[in-house]
Amino acid sequence: MSYVMGRDLEIRVLGPLMLTCGDSSATPTAPKPRSVLALLLLQANQTVPVTALIQELWGHEPPASALTTLQTYVLHLRKLFSAALAMPASEVAKSVLFTTPGGYLFRSISDDFDLARYERLSSEGRQALAAGQNALAAERLTQAQALWRGPALTDVRAGPLLQPQVKRLEESRLTTVEQGIEARLRLGRHQEVLSDLAGMMAEHRLHENLHAQFMVALHRSGRRQEALRVFQQLRTTMTEELGLEPSKRLHLLQQAILSDDPALDVAPRTDGLAQLLDQITVR
């Protein structure tokens, strides 16, 4: 959907913050206006209270001038939108960045908002996976994952309200990756997921489910020794850094690989890794 003046705004938060309209940018460069904009974008189409914005910028001890300064930041954002969208600032205040009772609201009427697309695709992928529609799940979850350009809002200074929201997005991203790999494993595409999982190991050195997926994919690819090394590396890391052993399921998966359990060779098209590990457990 286009804005009043017929120009589309591209909004990017799954990586560095970026708002562009053609060759024009509406992205502020100063840290605090960037934080204000980021919070408004993550809660698009909802009122963000003035008190929340002030807390994000200054914590629990804001200066006496906090409200006036915040109003200045909002005016600055409206000017950026006005220039990028070729729209009068008065129209921006009516159709893009509203003043509401007690706060501000950014109305997202752009079709090109990466967060909105990500949430739609990941939701469709999760539903397809739950329904056993593995090809559709793999497609949607891969598309969702591809929208990420790095950590969410990586160039925005996150305060007490932004931090948990960014963390939630990163956890959602990890879940999307796991579920996408799960869908492809169900389809027997174990060799295809190896490179994805190898990259994830360095970033998530203590994540048991990713390690389990990697072990299964390696085993099904005829690389049993490497699958066992993945377990040993995880065990070493966990004992040294946490003083813990891997879970019973990981130990059972290791034993299943050692014994070349035939259950591991079947790519389950309706059941997932959790069900496979349950099957190993009760054997």
Short mmCIF file of C-alpha atoms in Angstrom, two decimals:
data_model
loop_
_atom_site.label_atom_id
_atom_site.label_comp_id
_atom_site.label_asym_id
_atom_site.label_seq_id
_atom_site.Cartn_x
_atom_site.Cartn_y
_atom_site.Cartn_z
CA MET A 1 0.00 0.00 0.00
CA SER A 2 1.30 3.47 -0.80
CA TYR A 3 1.23 6.59 1.29
CA VAL A 4 -0.88 9.57 0.32
CA MET A 5 1.74 10.94 -2.06
CA GLY A 6 2.12 7.57 -3.79
CA ARG A 7 5.55 6.61 -2.45
CA ASP A 8 6.31 3.37 -0.62
CA LEU A 9 8.39 3.25 2.54
CA GLU A 10 10.78 0.35 3.04
CA ILE A 11 11.17 -0.46 6.74
CA ARG A 12 13.99 -2.68 8.00
CA VAL A 13 14.55 -3.68 11.63
CA LEU A 14 15.83 -7.26 11.20
CA GLY A 15 19.40 -6.04 11.03
CA PRO A 16 20.56 -2.40 10.95
CA LEU A 17 17.71 0.11 11.24
CA MET A 18 16.80 1.41 7.81
CA LEU A 19 13.85 3.39 6.45
CA THR A 20 14.05 4.37 2.81
CA CYS A 21 11.73 5.66 0.16
CA GLY A 22 13.29 5.34 -3.24
CA ASP A 23 16.63 7.12 -2.96
CA SER A 24 15.56 9.06 0.13
CA SER A 25 16.22 8.00 3.72
CA ALA A 26 14.03 8.59 6.74
CA THR A 27 16.50 7.00 9.13
CA PRO A 28 17.72 9.37 11.86
CA THR A 29 21.44 9.41 12.58
CA ALA A 30 21.42 10.62 16.22
CA PRO A 31 21.24 7.80 18.81
CA LYS A 32 18.19 8.91 20.82
CA PRO A 33 15.87 9.62 17.86
CA ARG A 34 16.92 6.22 16.49
CA SER A 35 15.84 4.62 19.76
CA VAL A 36 12.49 6.44 19.67
CA LEU A 37 11.89 5.33 16.10
CA ALA A 38 12.92 1.73 16.84
CA LEU A 39 10.47 1.48 19.74
CA LEU A 40 7.66 2.94 17.62
CA LEU A 41 8.42 0.50 14.79
CA LEU A 42 8.49 -2.58 17.01
CA GLN A 43 5.07 -1.56 18.31
CA ALA A 44 3.72 -0.36 14.99
CA ASN A 45 0.01 0.44 14.97
CA GLN A 46 -0.01 0.63 18.77
CA THR A 47 0.33 3.64 21.03
CA VAL A 48 3.69 3.85 22.76
CA PRO A 49 3.22 5.88 25.97
CA VAL A 50 5.32 8.98 26.50
CA THR A 51 6.38 7.52 29.84
CA ALA A 52 7.74 4.42 28.08
CA LEU A 53 9.70 6.48 25.57
CA ILE A 54 11.18 8.63 28.32
CA GLN A 55 12.17 5.54 30.30
CA GLU A 56 13.82 4.05 27.22
CA LEU A 57 15.87 7.20 26.65
CA TRP A 58 16.79 8.22 30.18
CA GLY A 59 15.91 5.37 32.53
CA HIS A 60 14.25 6.08 35.86
CA GLU A 61 15.92 9.47 36.38
CA PRO A 62 14.99 11.58 33.34
CA PRO A 63 16.01 15.23 33.17
CA ALA A 64 13.44 17.96 33.74
CA SER A 65 13.53 18.70 30.02
CA ALA A 66 12.74 15.08 29.02
CA LEU A 67 9.24 15.72 27.70
CA THR A 68 10.25 18.75 25.67
CA THR A 69 13.27 16.93 24.28
CA LEU A 70 11.14 13.92 23.32
CA GLN A 71 8.73 16.21 21.49
CA THR A 72 11.70 17.65 19.59
CA TYR A 73 12.79 14.14 18.57
CA VAL A 74 9.30 13.35 17.28
CA LEU A 75 9.24 16.57 15.26
CA HIS A 76 12.61 15.62 13.80
CA LEU A 77 11.29 12.18 12.80
CA ARG A 78 8.27 13.76 11.15
CA LYS A 79 10.54 16.04 9.13
CA LEU A 80 12.54 13.02 7.96
CA PHE A 81 9.36 11.24 6.91
CA SER A 82 8.10 14.39 5.23
CA ALA A 83 11.24 14.69 3.12
CA ALA A 84 11.46 10.99 2.26
CA LEU A 85 7.78 10.60 1.40
CA ALA A 86 7.42 13.99 -0.32
CA MET A 87 4.56 14.65 2.06
CA PRO A 88 3.80 17.78 4.11
CA ALA A 89 4.81 17.45 7.76
CA SER A 90 1.23 18.18 8.77
CA GLU A 91 0.11 15.14 6.75
CA VAL A 92 2.80 12.99 8.34
CA ALA A 93 1.34 13.88 11.74
CA LYS A 94 -2.10 12.79 10.54
CA SER A 95 -1.27 9.59 8.64
CA VAL A 96 2.17 8.26 9.64
CA LEU A 97 3.38 9.36 13.08
CA PHE A 98 0.42 10.33 15.27
CA THR A 99 0.19 12.06 18.59
CA THR A 100 -2.30 10.06 20.66
CA PRO A 101 -3.62 10.61 24.19
CA GLY A 102 -0.58 9.94 26.34
CA GLY A 103 1.79 8.81 23.60
CA TYR A 104 2.72 8.39 19.95
CA LEU A 105 1.78 5.84 17.29
CA PHE A 106 3.53 4.86 14.07
CA ARG A 107 1.06 3.59 11.49
CA SER A 108 2.57 0.95 9.25
CA ILE A 109 0.71 1.00 5.95
CA SER A 110 3.69 -0.14 3.92
CA ASP A 111 3.76 -3.60 2.36
CA ASP A 112 7.54 -3.55 2.68
CA PHE A 113 8.10 -3.94 6.44
CA ASP A 114 10.48 -6.82 7.10
CA LEU A 115 9.20 -7.52 10.63
CA ALA A 116 5.58 -7.83 9.49
CA ARG A 117 6.59 -10.14 6.64
CA TYR A 118 8.79 -12.20 8.96
CA GLU A 119 6.02 -12.70 11.50
CA ARG A 120 3.55 -13.72 8.79
CA LEU A 121 5.93 -16.19 7.13
CA SER A 122 7.18 -17.72 10.37
CA SER A 123 3.60 -18.14 11.62
CA GLU A 124 2.57 -19.84 8.38
CA GLY A 125 5.66 -22.06 8.62
CA ARG A 126 4.94 -23.10 12.20
CA GLN A 127 1.34 -23.96 11.35
CA ALA A 128 2.42 -26.00 8.33
CA LEU A 129 5.01 -27.87 10.38
CA ALA A 130 2.42 -28.71 13.04
CA ALA A 131 0.11 -30.00 10.31
CA GLY A 132 2.82 -32.19 8.76
CA GLN A 133 2.97 -30.04 5.61
CA ASN A 134 6.73 -30.20 5.62
CA ALA A 135 7.49 -28.87 2.14
CA LEU A 136 5.35 -25.78 2.76
CA ALA A 137 6.86 -25.38 6.23
CA ALA A 138 10.40 -25.54 4.86
CA GLU A 139 9.56 -22.95 2.19
CA ARG A 140 7.91 -20.45 4.54
CA LEU A 141 10.47 -20.80 7.34
CA THR A 142 13.38 -20.43 4.91
CA GLN A 143 11.78 -17.31 3.47
CA ALA A 144 11.33 -15.91 6.98
CA GLN A 145 14.93 -16.64 7.89
CA ALA A 146 16.19 -14.95 4.71
CA LEU A 147 14.71 -11.60 5.79
CA TRP A 148 17.34 -11.25 8.52
CA ARG A 149 20.42 -9.16 7.72
CA GLY A 150 22.10 -9.58 11.10
CA PRO A 151 21.03 -9.09 14.73
CA ALA A 152 17.84 -7.06 15.08
CA LEU A 153 18.41 -3.29 15.33
CA THR A 154 22.11 -3.94 15.61
CA ASP A 155 22.98 -0.26 15.24
CA VAL A 156 20.44 1.07 17.77
CA ARG A 157 21.31 1.70 21.41
CA ALA A 158 18.80 -0.49 23.25
CA GLY A 159 17.52 0.72 26.61
CA PRO A 160 15.39 -1.06 29.23
CA LEU A 161 12.35 -1.44 26.93
CA LEU A 162 14.08 -2.17 23.65
CA GLN A 163 16.46 -4.77 25.10
CA PRO A 164 13.80 -7.39 25.94
CA GLN A 165 12.04 -6.81 22.63
CA VAL A 166 15.26 -7.30 20.69
CA LYS A 167 15.98 -10.43 22.74
CA ARG A 168 12.50 -11.75 21.93
CA LEU A 169 13.13 -11.22 18.23
CA GLU A 170 16.47 -13.03 18.41
CA GLU A 171 14.84 -15.96 20.21
CA SER A 172 12.13 -16.04 17.56
CA ARG A 173 14.82 -16.06 14.88
CA LEU A 174 16.55 -19.04 16.48
CA THR A 175 13.25 -20.91 16.76
CA THR A 176 12.55 -20.22 13.09
CA VAL A 177 15.96 -21.60 12.13
CA GLU A 178 15.41 -24.73 14.24
CA GLN A 179 11.95 -25.33 12.81
CA GLY A 180 13.18 -24.77 9.25
CA ILE A 181 15.91 -27.35 9.77
CA GLU A 182 13.36 -29.69 11.34
CA ALA A 183 11.13 -29.42 8.28
CA ARG A 184 14.02 -30.18 5.93
CA LEU A 185 15.15 -33.12 8.04
CA ARG A 186 11.63 -34.53 7.81
CA LEU A 187 11.90 -34.23 4.03
CA GLY A 188 15.16 -36.19 4.01
CA ARG A 189 17.21 -33.13 3.07
CA HIS A 190 19.84 -33.86 5.74
CA GLN A 191 22.86 -33.01 3.56
CA GLU A 192 21.32 -29.66 2.67
CA VAL A 193 21.09 -28.55 6.32
CA LEU A 194 24.68 -29.42 7.25
CA SER A 195 26.17 -26.05 6.27
CA ASP A 196 23.43 -24.15 8.12
CA LEU A 197 23.97 -26.20 11.27
CA ALA A 198 27.75 -25.95 11.09
CA GLY A 199 27.45 -22.17 11.13
CA MET A 200 25.00 -22.25 14.02
CA MET A 201 27.34 -24.30 16.21
CA ALA A 202 29.83 -21.45 16.58
CA GLU A 203 27.12 -19.00 17.56
CA HIS A 204 25.17 -21.34 19.87
CA ARG A 205 27.81 -23.52 21.48
CA LEU A 206 25.51 -24.80 24.26
CA HIS A 207 22.26 -25.28 22.35
CA GLU A 208 21.38 -28.95 22.70
CA ASN A 209 18.64 -29.20 20.09
CA LEU A 210 20.80 -27.70 17.35
CA HIS A 211 23.55 -30.15 18.27
CA ALA A 212 21.07 -33.02 18.13
CA GLN A 213 19.90 -31.93 14.69
CA PHE A 214 23.52 -31.70 13.54
CA MET A 215 24.29 -35.17 14.87
CA VAL A 216 21.29 -36.70 13.10
CA ALA A 217 22.06 -34.90 9.83
CA LEU A 218 25.70 -36.03 9.93
CA HIS A 219 24.73 -39.62 10.73
CA ARG A 220 22.24 -39.74 7.87
CA SER A 221 24.94 -38.34 5.57
CA GLY A 222 27.26 -41.24 6.39
CA ARG A 223 29.47 -39.19 8.70
CA ARG A 224 29.05 -41.05 11.98
CA GLN A 225 32.47 -40.15 13.40
CA GLU A 226 31.80 -36.46 12.92
CA ALA A 227 28.38 -36.86 14.54
CA LEU A 228 30.03 -38.39 17.60
CA ARG A 229 32.62 -35.61 17.70
CA VAL A 230 29.80 -33.05 17.82
CA PHE A 231 28.52 -34.75 20.97
CA GLN A 232 31.97 -34.85 22.56
CA GLN A 233 32.60 -31.20 21.81
CA LEU A 234 29.26 -30.22 23.33
CA ARG A 235 29.95 -32.37 26.38
CA THR A 236 33.37 -30.81 26.89
CA THR A 237 32.00 -27.28 26.54
CA MET A 238 29.11 -27.92 28.92
CA THR A 239 31.22 -29.55 31.62
CA GLU A 240 33.93 -26.88 31.45
CA GLU A 241 31.63 -23.85 31.29
CA LEU A 242 28.53 -25.01 33.18
CA GLY A 243 29.60 -28.02 35.18
CA LEU A 244 26.76 -29.96 33.53
CA GLU A 245 26.41 -33.04 31.37
CA PRO A 246 24.32 -33.00 28.18
CA SER A 247 20.75 -34.15 28.69
CA LYS A 248 19.75 -37.80 28.81
CA ARG A 249 18.32 -37.51 25.32
CA LEU A 250 21.65 -36.36 23.91
CA HIS A 251 23.38 -39.29 25.61
CA LEU A 252 20.79 -41.66 24.17
CA LEU A 253 21.26 -40.14 20.71
CA GLN A 254 25.01 -40.71 21.05
CA GLN A 255 24.39 -44.35 21.98
CA ALA A 256 21.99 -44.76 19.05
CA ILE A 257 24.66 -43.47 16.67
CA LEU A 258 27.29 -45.75 18.22
CA SER A 259 25.00 -48.76 17.75
CA ASP A 260 23.89 -47.63 14.29
CA ASP A 261 20.27 -47.70 15.41
CA PRO A 262 18.10 -48.13 12.27
CA ALA A 263 15.57 -45.64 13.68
CA LEU A 264 18.05 -42.86 12.87
CA ASP A 265 18.14 -43.74 9.19
CA VAL A 266 14.47 -42.99 8.60
CA ALA A 267 13.68 -39.37 7.85
CA PRO A 268 10.36 -38.94 9.69
CA ARG A 269 7.99 -37.02 7.46
CA THR A 270 5.27 -36.58 10.05
CA ASP A 271 7.17 -36.78 13.34
CA GLY A 272 9.99 -34.50 14.34
CA LEU A 273 13.30 -34.82 16.12
CA ALA A 274 11.64 -34.86 19.54
CA GLN A 275 9.52 -37.85 18.55
CA LEU A 276 12.57 -39.59 17.10
CA LEU A 277 14.45 -39.12 20.36
CA ASP A 278 11.43 -40.42 22.26
CA GLN A 279 11.45 -43.48 20.05
CA ILE A 280 15.12 -44.05 20.83
CA THR A 281 14.43 -43.56 24.54
CA VAL A 282 11.82 -46.30 24.77
CA ARG A 283 13.62 -48.89 22.68
#
